[in-house]
Structure formats: structure tokens, C-alpha cells
mmCIF file of C-alpha atoms in Angstrom:
data_model
loop_
_atom_site.group_PDB
_atom_site.id
_atom_site.type_symbol
_atom_site.label_atom_id
_atom_site.label_comp_id
_atom_site.label_asym_id
_atom_site.label_seq_id
_atom_site.Cartn_x
_atom_site.Cartn_y
_atom_site.Cartn_z
ATOM 1 C CA MET R 1 -3.441 95.033 8.401
ATOM 2 C CA GLU R 2 -6.948 96.384 7.985
ATOM 3 C CA HIS R 3 -7.767 99.479 5.909
ATOM 4 C CA ASN R 4 -10.806 101.708 6.109
ATOM 5 C CA THR R 5 -11.062 102.173 2.366
ATOM 6 C CA PRO R 6 -14.166 103.929 1.120
ATOM 7 C CA THR R 7 -16.268 101.531 -0.963
ATOM 8 C CA ASP R 8 -19.481 103.497 -1.380
ATOM 9 C CA GLY R 9 -18.735 106.663 -3.289
ATOM 10 C CA GLY R 10 -16.057 107.999 -0.953
ATOM 11 C CA LYS R 11 -17.879 107.588 2.371
ATOM 12 C CA LEU R 12 -16.456 105.558 5.206
ATOM 13 C CA PRO R 13 -18.771 102.919 6.705
ATOM 14 C CA ALA R 14 -20.981 104.309 9.488
ATOM 15 C CA LYS R 15 -19.947 103.441 13.039
ATOM 16 C CA SER R 16 -22.223 101.078 14.852
ATOM 17 C CA LYS R 17 -24.776 102.534 17.241
ATOM 18 C CA THR R 18 -23.093 100.701 20.123
ATOM 19 C CA LYS R 19 -19.757 102.398 19.486
ATOM 20 C CA ARG R 20 -21.433 105.812 19.220
ATOM 21 C CA SER R 21 -23.212 105.387 22.545
ATOM 22 C CA MET R 22 -19.950 104.397 24.236
ATOM 23 C CA ARG R 23 -18.141 107.648 23.359
ATOM 24 C CA ARG R 24 -16.116 108.977 26.221
ATOM 25 C CA THR R 25 -16.597 112.736 26.398
ATOM 26 C CA LEU R 26 -17.013 115.338 29.112
ATOM 27 C CA LEU R 27 -20.756 115.118 28.486
ATOM 28 C CA ASN R 28 -20.745 111.747 30.232
ATOM 29 C CA ASP R 29 -21.756 112.247 33.906
ATOM 30 C CA ILE R 30 -19.131 109.863 35.262
ATOM 31 C CA ILE R 31 -16.260 111.328 33.247
ATOM 32 C CA PHE R 32 -17.414 114.871 34.110
ATOM 33 C CA LYS R 33 -17.358 114.035 37.840
ATOM 34 C CA ILE R 34 -13.910 112.419 37.569
ATOM 35 C CA VAL R 35 -12.418 115.374 35.689
ATOM 36 C CA PHE R 36 -13.962 118.164 37.763
ATOM 37 C CA GLY R 37 -15.067 116.602 41.050
ATOM 38 C CA THR R 38 -12.083 114.686 42.422
ATOM 39 C CA PRO R 39 -9.415 116.098 44.755
ATOM 40 C CA LYS R 40 -6.557 115.066 42.438
ATOM 41 C CA ASN R 41 -8.037 117.246 39.661
ATOM 42 C CA GLU R 42 -8.657 120.271 41.874
ATOM 43 C CA ARG R 43 -6.553 122.565 39.649
ATOM 44 C CA ILE R 44 -8.784 121.731 36.630
ATOM 45 C CA LEU R 45 -11.919 122.652 38.606
ATOM 46 C CA ARG R 46 -10.218 125.870 39.786
ATOM 47 C CA ALA R 47 -9.331 126.774 36.200
ATOM 48 C CA LEU R 48 -12.919 126.119 35.041
ATOM 49 C CA LEU R 49 -14.429 128.281 37.796
ATOM 50 C CA ASN R 50 -11.949 131.143 37.298
ATOM 51 C CA ALA R 51 -12.581 131.106 33.534
ATOM 52 C CA VAL R 52 -16.386 130.864 33.636
ATOM 53 C CA LEU R 53 -16.707 133.437 36.428
ATOM 54 C CA ASP R 54 -14.001 135.683 34.907
ATOM 55 C CA LEU R 55 -12.113 135.860 38.209
ATOM 56 C CA SER R 56 -8.636 137.332 38.440
ATOM 57 C CA GLY R 57 -6.396 139.157 40.893
ATOM 58 C CA PRO R 58 -7.555 138.997 44.525
ATOM 59 C CA GLU R 59 -10.919 137.497 43.475
ATOM 60 C CA LYS R 60 -9.252 134.524 41.751
ATOM 61 C CA ILE R 61 -9.860 131.146 43.352
ATOM 62 C CA VAL R 62 -6.525 129.752 44.528
ATOM 63 C CA GLN R 63 -7.737 126.785 46.543
ATOM 64 C CA ILE R 64 -10.864 124.688 46.247
ATOM 65 C CA ALA R 65 -12.136 121.538 47.904
ATOM 66 C CA PRO R 66 -14.500 119.228 46.026
ATOM 67 C CA LEU R 67 -17.309 118.170 48.383
ATOM 68 C CA SER R 68 -19.737 115.285 48.428
ATOM 69 C CA GLY R 69 -22.471 115.829 45.874
ATOM 70 C CA GLU R 70 -25.279 114.782 48.199
ATOM 71 C CA LEU R 71 -27.074 117.502 50.136
ATOM 72 C CA SER R 72 -28.393 116.378 53.501
ATOM 73 C CA LYS R 73 -32.126 116.249 54.208
ATOM 74 C CA ASP R 74 -33.707 118.115 57.104
ATOM 75 C CA HIS R 75 -36.345 115.401 57.582
ATOM 76 C CA ILE R 76 -37.284 112.048 56.088
ATOM 77 C CA PHE R 77 -39.886 113.465 53.687
ATOM 78 C CA ALA R 78 -37.643 116.230 52.327
ATOM 79 C CA LYS R 79 -36.744 116.173 48.640
ATOM 80 C CA GLY R 80 -33.206 114.957 48.144
ATOM 81 C CA ALA R 81 -30.595 116.525 45.898
ATOM 82 C CA ILE R 82 -27.458 115.018 44.412
ATOM 83 C CA LEU R 83 -25.226 117.542 42.696
ATOM 84 C CA ASP R 84 -22.801 116.673 39.896
ATOM 85 C CA VAL R 85 -19.861 118.658 41.287
ATOM 86 C CA ARG R 86 -20.021 120.604 44.524
ATOM 87 C CA ALA R 87 -17.108 122.586 45.927
ATOM 88 C CA ARG R 88 -16.050 125.291 48.402
ATOM 89 C CA ASP R 89 -13.204 127.757 47.893
ATOM 90 C CA GLN R 90 -10.760 129.307 50.374
ATOM 91 C CA ALA R 91 -13.124 132.239 50.999
ATOM 92 C CA GLY R 92 -15.989 129.879 51.897
ATOM 93 C CA ARG R 93 -17.943 130.472 48.673
ATOM 94 C CA ARG R 94 -19.944 127.436 47.498
ATOM 95 C CA TYR R 95 -20.216 126.137 43.948
ATOM 96 C CA ASN R 96 -22.544 123.721 42.207
ATOM 97 C CA ILE R 97 -21.526 122.691 38.698
ATOM 98 C CA GLU R 98 -24.220 120.744 36.868
ATOM 99 C CA LEU R 99 -23.971 118.952 33.555
ATOM 100 C CA GLN R 100 -27.236 118.356 31.722
ATOM 101 C CA VAL R 101 -27.319 116.650 28.336
ATOM 102 C CA ARG R 102 -31.051 116.040 27.914
ATOM 103 C CA GLU R 103 -33.486 118.902 27.980
ATOM 104 C CA GLN R 104 -35.713 119.030 31.063
ATOM 105 C CA PRO R 105 -38.838 121.186 31.070
ATOM 106 C CA ARG R 106 -38.295 122.372 34.676
ATOM 107 C CA TYR R 107 -34.480 122.641 34.617
ATOM 108 C CA VAL R 108 -34.461 126.269 35.834
ATOM 109 C CA ASP R 109 -36.618 125.335 38.825
ATOM 110 C CA ARG R 110 -34.356 122.389 39.665
ATOM 111 C CA SER R 111 -31.257 124.554 39.371
ATOM 112 C CA LEU R 112 -32.720 127.210 41.675
ATOM 113 C CA TYR R 113 -33.785 124.537 44.166
ATOM 114 C CA TYR R 114 -30.277 123.024 44.280
ATOM 115 C CA LEU R 115 -28.702 126.473 44.599
ATOM 116 C CA SER R 116 -31.019 127.513 47.432
ATOM 117 C CA ARG R 117 -30.335 124.250 49.286
ATOM 118 C CA LEU R 118 -26.578 124.742 48.925
ATOM 119 C CA TYR R 119 -26.953 128.318 50.182
ATOM 120 C CA SER R 120 -29.229 127.532 53.131
ATOM 121 C CA GLN R 121 -27.149 124.601 54.395
ATOM 122 C CA GLN R 122 -24.290 126.928 55.326
ATOM 123 C CA LEU R 123 -25.909 127.899 58.630
ATOM 124 C CA LYS R 124 -26.534 125.873 61.725
ATOM 125 C CA ARG R 125 -28.985 126.684 64.494
ATOM 126 C CA GLY R 126 -27.966 129.929 66.209
ATOM 127 C CA ASP R 127 -25.597 131.097 63.428
ATOM 128 C CA GLU R 128 -25.757 134.723 62.347
ATOM 129 C CA TYR R 129 -26.829 135.448 58.768
ATOM 130 C CA GLU R 130 -23.593 137.362 58.173
ATOM 131 C CA LYS R 131 -21.866 133.965 57.991
ATOM 132 C CA LEU R 132 -23.589 133.243 54.672
ATOM 133 C CA LYS R 133 -21.153 133.196 51.744
ATOM 134 C CA ARG R 134 -21.742 133.696 48.049
ATOM 135 C CA THR R 135 -23.147 130.600 46.328
ATOM 136 C CA VAL R 136 -22.764 130.017 42.592
ATOM 137 C CA ALA R 137 -24.463 127.561 40.245
ATOM 138 C CA ILE R 138 -22.910 126.788 36.879
ATOM 139 C CA SER R 139 -24.952 124.799 34.387
ATOM 140 C CA ILE R 140 -23.194 123.255 31.406
ATOM 141 C CA LEU R 141 -26.005 122.326 29.041
ATOM 142 C CA ASP R 142 -26.151 120.480 25.740
ATOM 143 C CA PHE R 143 -29.412 122.186 24.752
ATOM 144 C CA PRO R 144 -30.662 125.785 24.574
ATOM 145 C CA LEU R 145 -32.178 126.737 27.922
ATOM 146 C CA PHE R 146 -33.468 130.076 26.655
ATOM 147 C CA PRO R 147 -34.389 129.774 22.954
ATOM 148 C CA ASP R 148 -34.709 133.582 22.625
ATOM 149 C CA THR R 149 -30.949 134.084 22.992
ATOM 150 C CA THR R 150 -28.020 132.897 20.929
ATOM 151 C CA ALA R 151 -25.499 133.693 23.677
ATOM 152 C CA LEU R 152 -23.196 130.842 24.579
ATOM 153 C CA HIS R 153 -22.659 132.126 28.123
ATOM 154 C CA THR R 154 -25.291 133.915 30.229
ATOM 155 C CA ARG R 155 -25.213 135.140 33.830
ATOM 156 C CA PHE R 156 -28.028 135.694 36.301
ATOM 157 C CA ARG R 157 -28.153 136.929 39.902
ATOM 158 C CA PHE R 158 -30.688 136.474 42.671
#
């Protein structure tokens, strides 16, 4: 039997860098997609969306379908977009949930681009604009996006 007995003034030996980098948390893209982006975990995604968006009563999401994360291109030279978790609820509203661990200087621009693509791809040629449904982007970040605020949760609208 092995013991982790402190030998250096009460501190346990530091974990190796390899073990630290192999931690399995929700901040890992693959684990995040498995937990929130698979059909078998649909109720977990529903709970996340209802909590973050503060939905209840008739507005509460009761059914949601995770969708493929890849947004189609209109032409060969178009910029592609692969979303972490993309979903649609029973009312036709679209959701993009992005996890970002490392700070990116143009993250806001990327987020707006993904959101606008998700919004615009609802219509096909000849469709009326009234068919457009609400589209929501949720960014779960491991860095401060707006250093001027200490708020944990912020909301913005187009």
C-alpha cells in the first residue's frame, strides 16, 4: 500500500505536468461536446439553456435537438464555421454554445460571425423573413472578455 505522506514541510509532492494536462473537466472541448451536444444528454443541455437564459413557464425549453456543429458554406471560398454545440428547440429558436479556454483577441467578432451565420441559414430562397426565429449565442469563457466588468454573467442583444 502506498501513502502520500508529506516529506517536505507538510506539502504533498507536486503532480507531474503530464497528469495536469490530462485533467478531464468540462473545459475540455471533447468532454464539453459529449456532455452538452449529444442526443442522449439532451436534458442536460435543456437545463443549461433554461438556467443561463432564465427561462420558465411557457418560455421554458421543453424539447431540444442537438444539431451538427458545422455550418454549411454558400460557396467554395466562404469562411467555414464549426460550432461547439448547436441546437434548436421546439419553437424553432437556434442556439450556439461555445466554450473558449484561451483568450482570443477577436473573440467577439468570431462570436458575432457564428451567430449571424446561424441566424441567416434559417431561410431558403423564396422564404419570408417572418420565418426567422430567435437565435442565441452563449459563450462560456475561461478568461475575462470585458476587463471593465466583474460580472460573471452578462447579456447583450442585437
